[in-house]
Short mmCIF file of C-alpha atoms in Angstrom, two decimals:
data_model
loop_
_atom_site.label_atom_id
_atom_site.label_comp_id
_atom_site.label_asym_id
_atom_site.label_seq_id
_atom_site.Cartn_x
_atom_site.Cartn_y
_atom_site.Cartn_z
CA MET A 1 96.24 110.16 104.29
CA ASP A 2 95.23 113.46 104.90
CA ALA A 3 92.15 112.69 102.73
CA LEU A 4 90.73 110.66 105.50
CA GLY A 5 89.72 113.58 107.67
CA GLU A 6 90.87 115.27 110.96
CA ASP A 7 88.32 112.94 113.20
CA ILE A 8 90.30 109.87 112.52
CA ARG A 9 93.47 109.11 114.63
CA ILE A 10 96.21 107.85 112.09
CA VAL A 11 99.29 106.09 113.52
CA ARG A 12 102.16 105.73 111.09
CA TYR A 13 105.48 104.64 111.63
CA ASP A 14 108.88 103.58 109.88
CA HIS A 15 109.64 99.85 109.76
CA ARG A 16 113.16 98.98 111.39
CA GLY A 17 115.94 99.78 108.83
CA HIS A 18 113.53 102.11 106.88
CA GLY A 19 112.92 105.97 106.88
CA GLY A 20 113.84 107.53 110.37
CA SER A 21 114.15 104.16 111.93
CA ALA A 22 117.59 102.99 112.82
CA PRO A 23 119.43 100.08 110.85
CA ALA A 24 117.97 96.69 111.67
CA PRO A 25 120.45 94.70 113.96
CA ASP A 26 121.92 91.71 112.24
CA GLY A 27 119.44 88.91 112.04
CA THR A 28 116.34 91.19 112.62
CA ALA A 29 115.36 92.35 109.17
CA THR A 30 112.56 89.85 109.02
CA ILE A 31 108.75 90.16 108.41
CA ALA A 32 108.37 88.21 111.65
CA GLN A 33 110.26 90.79 113.66
CA VAL A 34 108.43 93.70 111.95
CA ALA A 35 105.05 92.02 113.08
CA ASP A 36 106.62 91.82 116.58
CA ASP A 37 107.39 95.52 116.42
CA LEU A 38 103.87 96.16 115.39
CA ALA A 39 102.40 94.49 118.28
CA GLU A 40 104.73 96.43 120.63
CA LEU A 41 103.61 99.61 118.83
CA ILE A 42 99.91 98.70 119.44
CA ALA A 43 100.55 97.88 122.93
CA ASP A 44 102.41 101.27 123.62
CA ARG A 45 100.53 103.64 121.28
CA ILE A 46 97.05 102.20 120.94
CA PRO A 47 96.32 100.47 124.16
CA ASP A 48 92.68 100.26 123.72
CA GLY A 49 89.90 100.64 120.99
CA PRO A 50 89.34 99.13 117.68
CA ILE A 51 92.00 99.25 115.17
CA VAL A 52 91.50 99.46 111.44
CA LEU A 53 94.97 98.08 110.12
CA VAL A 54 96.04 99.12 106.66
CA GLY A 55 99.28 97.92 105.10
CA HIS A 56 100.93 98.54 101.94
CA SER A 57 103.31 96.04 100.18
CA MET A 58 105.49 94.89 103.24
CA GLY A 59 103.14 96.49 105.43
CA GLY A 60 100.49 94.08 104.47
CA MET A 61 102.84 91.08 104.75
CA ALA A 62 103.62 92.25 108.17
CA ALA A 63 99.64 92.48 109.01
CA MET A 64 99.68 88.85 108.05
CA ALA A 65 102.57 87.99 110.25
CA LEU A 66 100.88 89.62 113.04
CA ALA A 67 97.85 87.33 112.58
CA GLU A 68 100.11 84.49 112.58
CA ARG A 69 102.30 85.51 115.58
CA HIS A 70 99.66 87.39 117.85
CA PRO A 71 96.28 86.12 117.02
CA THR A 72 94.47 87.45 120.03
CA LEU A 73 94.88 90.93 118.48
CA PHE A 74 92.70 89.69 115.64
CA ALA A 75 90.13 88.25 118.30
CA GLY A 76 89.81 91.41 120.06
CA ARG A 77 91.60 94.74 118.76
CA ILE A 78 92.04 94.44 115.13
CA ALA A 79 88.34 95.42 113.56
CA ALA A 80 89.11 95.73 109.98
CA VAL A 81 92.13 95.20 107.42
CA GLY A 82 93.25 97.08 104.32
CA LEU A 83 95.92 95.01 102.11
CA VAL A 84 97.18 97.18 99.59
CA ALA A 85 99.54 95.71 96.93
CA THR A 86 100.81 92.87 98.93
CA SER A 87 101.17 89.23 99.01
CA SER A 88 100.67 86.18 101.07
CA GLY A 89 103.76 84.46 99.43
CA GLY A 90 105.33 83.08 96.33
CA LEU A 91 107.79 86.09 96.19
CA SER A 92 110.67 83.85 95.70
CA ASP A 93 109.49 83.27 92.25
CA LEU A 94 109.07 86.72 91.18
CA THR A 95 109.43 87.39 87.50
CA PHE A 96 108.93 91.28 87.34
CA GLY A 97 106.57 90.42 84.21
CA LEU A 98 109.62 89.47 82.43
CA PRO A 99 109.95 86.35 80.31
CA PRO A 100 111.40 83.44 82.39
CA TRP A 101 115.03 83.50 80.96
CA LEU A 102 115.16 87.25 81.47
CA ALA A 103 113.63 87.32 84.86
CA ARG A 104 116.44 84.32 85.92
CA ARG A 105 119.05 86.87 84.46
CA ALA A 106 117.44 89.80 86.42
CA ALA A 107 117.45 87.67 89.67
CA ALA A 108 121.01 86.77 89.11
CA ILE A 109 121.95 90.36 88.96
CA GLU A 110 119.99 91.26 91.80
CA GLN A 111 121.75 88.69 93.93
CA ARG A 112 125.26 90.23 92.77
CA ILE A 113 124.11 93.59 93.93
CA ASN A 114 122.87 92.36 97.01
CA ARG A 115 125.94 90.77 98.04
CA ARG A 116 127.82 93.91 97.30
CA VAL A 117 125.36 95.93 99.31
CA ALA A 118 125.56 93.50 102.19
CA ARG A 119 129.26 93.95 102.36
CA ARG A 120 128.79 97.96 102.46
CA GLN A 121 130.86 98.27 99.08
CA VAL A 122 127.99 100.12 97.63
CA LEU A 123 125.15 102.16 98.72
CA LEU A 124 121.53 102.52 97.33
CA ALA A 125 121.57 104.89 94.43
CA LYS A 126 120.68 108.62 94.79
CA PRO A 127 117.16 109.34 94.08
CA LYS A 128 117.60 111.10 90.62
CA ALA A 129 119.69 108.19 89.54
CA ALA A 130 117.39 105.54 90.68
CA ARG A 131 114.13 107.13 89.07
CA PRO A 132 114.13 105.16 85.83
CA GLY A 133 114.43 101.84 87.20
CA LEU A 134 111.82 102.60 89.78
CA ARG A 135 109.30 104.14 87.44
CA TRP A 136 109.51 100.72 85.58
CA LEU A 137 109.41 98.48 88.44
CA LEU A 138 107.07 100.28 90.76
CA PHE A 139 104.64 102.35 88.62
CA GLY A 140 101.89 101.84 86.04
CA SER A 141 101.16 104.05 83.19
CA LYS A 142 101.42 107.97 83.35
CA PRO A 143 102.97 108.40 86.75
CA ARG A 144 103.77 111.89 88.06
CA ASN A 145 107.35 112.80 88.26
CA SER A 146 106.76 114.20 91.65
CA GLU A 147 105.59 110.72 92.75
CA ILE A 148 108.49 108.77 91.21
CA LEU A 149 110.93 111.34 92.82
CA ALA A 150 109.28 110.88 96.37
CA THR A 151 109.50 107.21 95.93
CA ALA A 152 113.03 107.22 95.02
CA ILE A 153 113.74 109.14 98.03
CA GLN A 154 111.94 106.80 100.44
CA VAL A 155 113.87 103.86 98.69
CA GLY A 156 116.98 105.74 99.36
CA ARG A 157 116.42 106.42 103.09
CA CYS A 158 116.30 102.47 103.52
CA HIS A 159 119.46 101.27 105.15
CA PRO A 160 121.44 99.24 102.41
CA GLY A 161 122.07 96.15 104.85
CA SER A 162 118.28 96.16 106.08
CA ALA A 163 117.20 96.26 102.48
CA VAL A 164 119.11 93.15 101.72
CA GLY A 165 118.01 91.37 105.10
CA PHE A 166 114.57 92.06 104.24
CA ARG A 167 114.90 90.53 100.58
CA GLY A 168 115.66 87.36 102.15
CA SER A 169 112.72 87.37 104.38
CA LEU A 170 110.28 88.39 101.49
CA ASN A 171 111.33 85.15 99.79
CA GLU A 172 110.72 83.24 102.94
CA HIS A 173 107.15 84.85 103.39
CA GLU A 174 104.49 82.19 103.14
CA ARG A 175 101.51 83.07 105.22
CA ARG A 176 98.36 82.33 103.14
CA GLU A 177 97.29 80.25 106.30
CA ALA A 178 97.37 83.27 108.51
CA LEU A 179 94.92 84.93 106.45
CA LYS A 180 92.18 82.62 108.17
CA ALA A 181 92.43 85.05 111.32
CA MET A 182 90.90 87.65 109.06
CA ARG A 183 87.93 86.02 107.81
CA ASP A 184 85.31 87.42 110.15
CA LEU A 185 86.48 90.86 109.66
CA PRO A 186 85.90 93.67 106.87
CA VAL A 187 88.83 93.39 104.50
CA VAL A 188 89.66 95.28 101.43
CA VAL A 189 92.34 93.87 99.13
CA LEU A 190 93.67 96.70 96.41
CA ALA A 191 95.74 95.56 93.50
CA GLY A 192 97.21 97.43 90.55
CA GLY A 193 96.63 95.51 87.21
CA ALA A 194 100.00 96.57 86.16
CA ASP A 195 101.83 95.79 89.32
CA ARG A 196 105.15 93.93 88.51
CA LEU A 197 106.32 93.16 92.28
CA THR A 198 102.90 91.72 93.84
CA SER A 199 101.29 91.02 90.68
CA LEU A 200 97.38 90.56 90.28
CA PRO A 201 97.56 86.90 91.01
CA HIS A 202 99.00 87.44 94.34
CA ALA A 203 95.89 89.54 95.12
CA ARG A 204 93.68 86.84 93.81
CA VAL A 205 95.20 84.26 95.98
CA ILE A 206 94.50 86.53 99.05
CA ALA A 207 90.95 87.22 98.01
CA ASP A 208 90.27 83.43 97.42
CA GLU A 209 91.25 82.96 101.32
CA LEU A 210 88.91 85.93 102.39
CA PRO A 211 85.61 85.30 100.49
CA GLN A 212 84.07 88.13 102.41
CA ALA A 213 86.64 90.64 101.12
CA ASP A 214 86.42 93.35 98.60
CA LEU A 215 88.83 92.82 95.80
CA VAL A 216 89.48 96.31 93.87
CA ILE A 217 91.73 95.98 90.89
CA TYR A 218 93.08 99.34 89.32
CA PRO A 219 93.76 98.67 85.66
CA GLY A 220 96.86 100.31 84.54
CA ALA A 221 98.34 101.08 88.05
CA GLY A 222 101.22 99.56 89.39
CA HIS A 223 102.61 98.67 92.98
CA MET A 224 102.40 102.36 94.46
CA LEU A 225 98.70 102.73 94.82
CA PRO A 226 99.02 105.32 97.58
CA TYR A 227 100.24 107.59 94.93
CA GLU A 228 98.75 106.44 91.64
CA ARG A 229 95.18 105.99 93.18
CA ALA A 230 95.47 108.11 96.32
CA THR A 231 92.08 109.48 96.56
CA ASP A 232 90.26 105.97 96.02
CA VAL A 233 92.70 104.24 98.37
CA ALA A 234 91.76 107.01 101.15
CA ALA A 235 88.11 106.25 100.25
CA ARG A 236 88.32 102.51 100.71
CA ILE A 237 89.90 102.81 104.17
CA GLU A 238 87.49 105.51 105.00
CA GLU A 239 84.75 102.64 104.08
CA LEU A 240 86.45 100.16 106.47
CA ILE A 241 86.25 102.71 109.19
CA THR A 242 82.67 103.49 108.72
CA LYS A 243 82.18 99.67 108.80
CA VAL A 244 83.78 99.59 112.23
#
């Protein structure tokens, strides 16, 4: 986000259970709780002035949950929204771009792994070992090795128990109605044409609910748009800021 310039204040943080944040206490690894965390963060660190709210993947879902649970923020404080490689629902039917029979088998394997992780019998893979799988799942064509490694490190810093908890909450994430709170705001929806997690139909659902939004599709890009299309993502966010 350095590309946005020095005159823009940027507040970034790690969701609970991610990065430098502590593991999510039992029962709190949910999109709803992350939205409440965000509301608390805004009250503490950004007590006044307009806010351009930008979320990638689960961050975009947190923005939708914020609109659902704290609508007054969208009536007064949130001035524009960027939704990057995210979804308003339907994640329980993920196929990862695979044929249905293979997607069902992959889901069964994931459930077995999650049960082991939840019991703390295994940890998330080491960054180098995780790179091939993450490259296939999260990136489009011709990603840089440094970006794949950086992503693997980020994934590895997510607490295992928290990761499993959030997976269940992602399946329950259904917030298409919450998008109505953003209809009077400048919104940009960014989507990778080769995204296997929040595929292009998810972005189109969001755009259908927000007819005033700009839908930008990056052919050949995957889920990690902040890496794969960093310059243009920063430019789109800057456009939102100039509108505010």
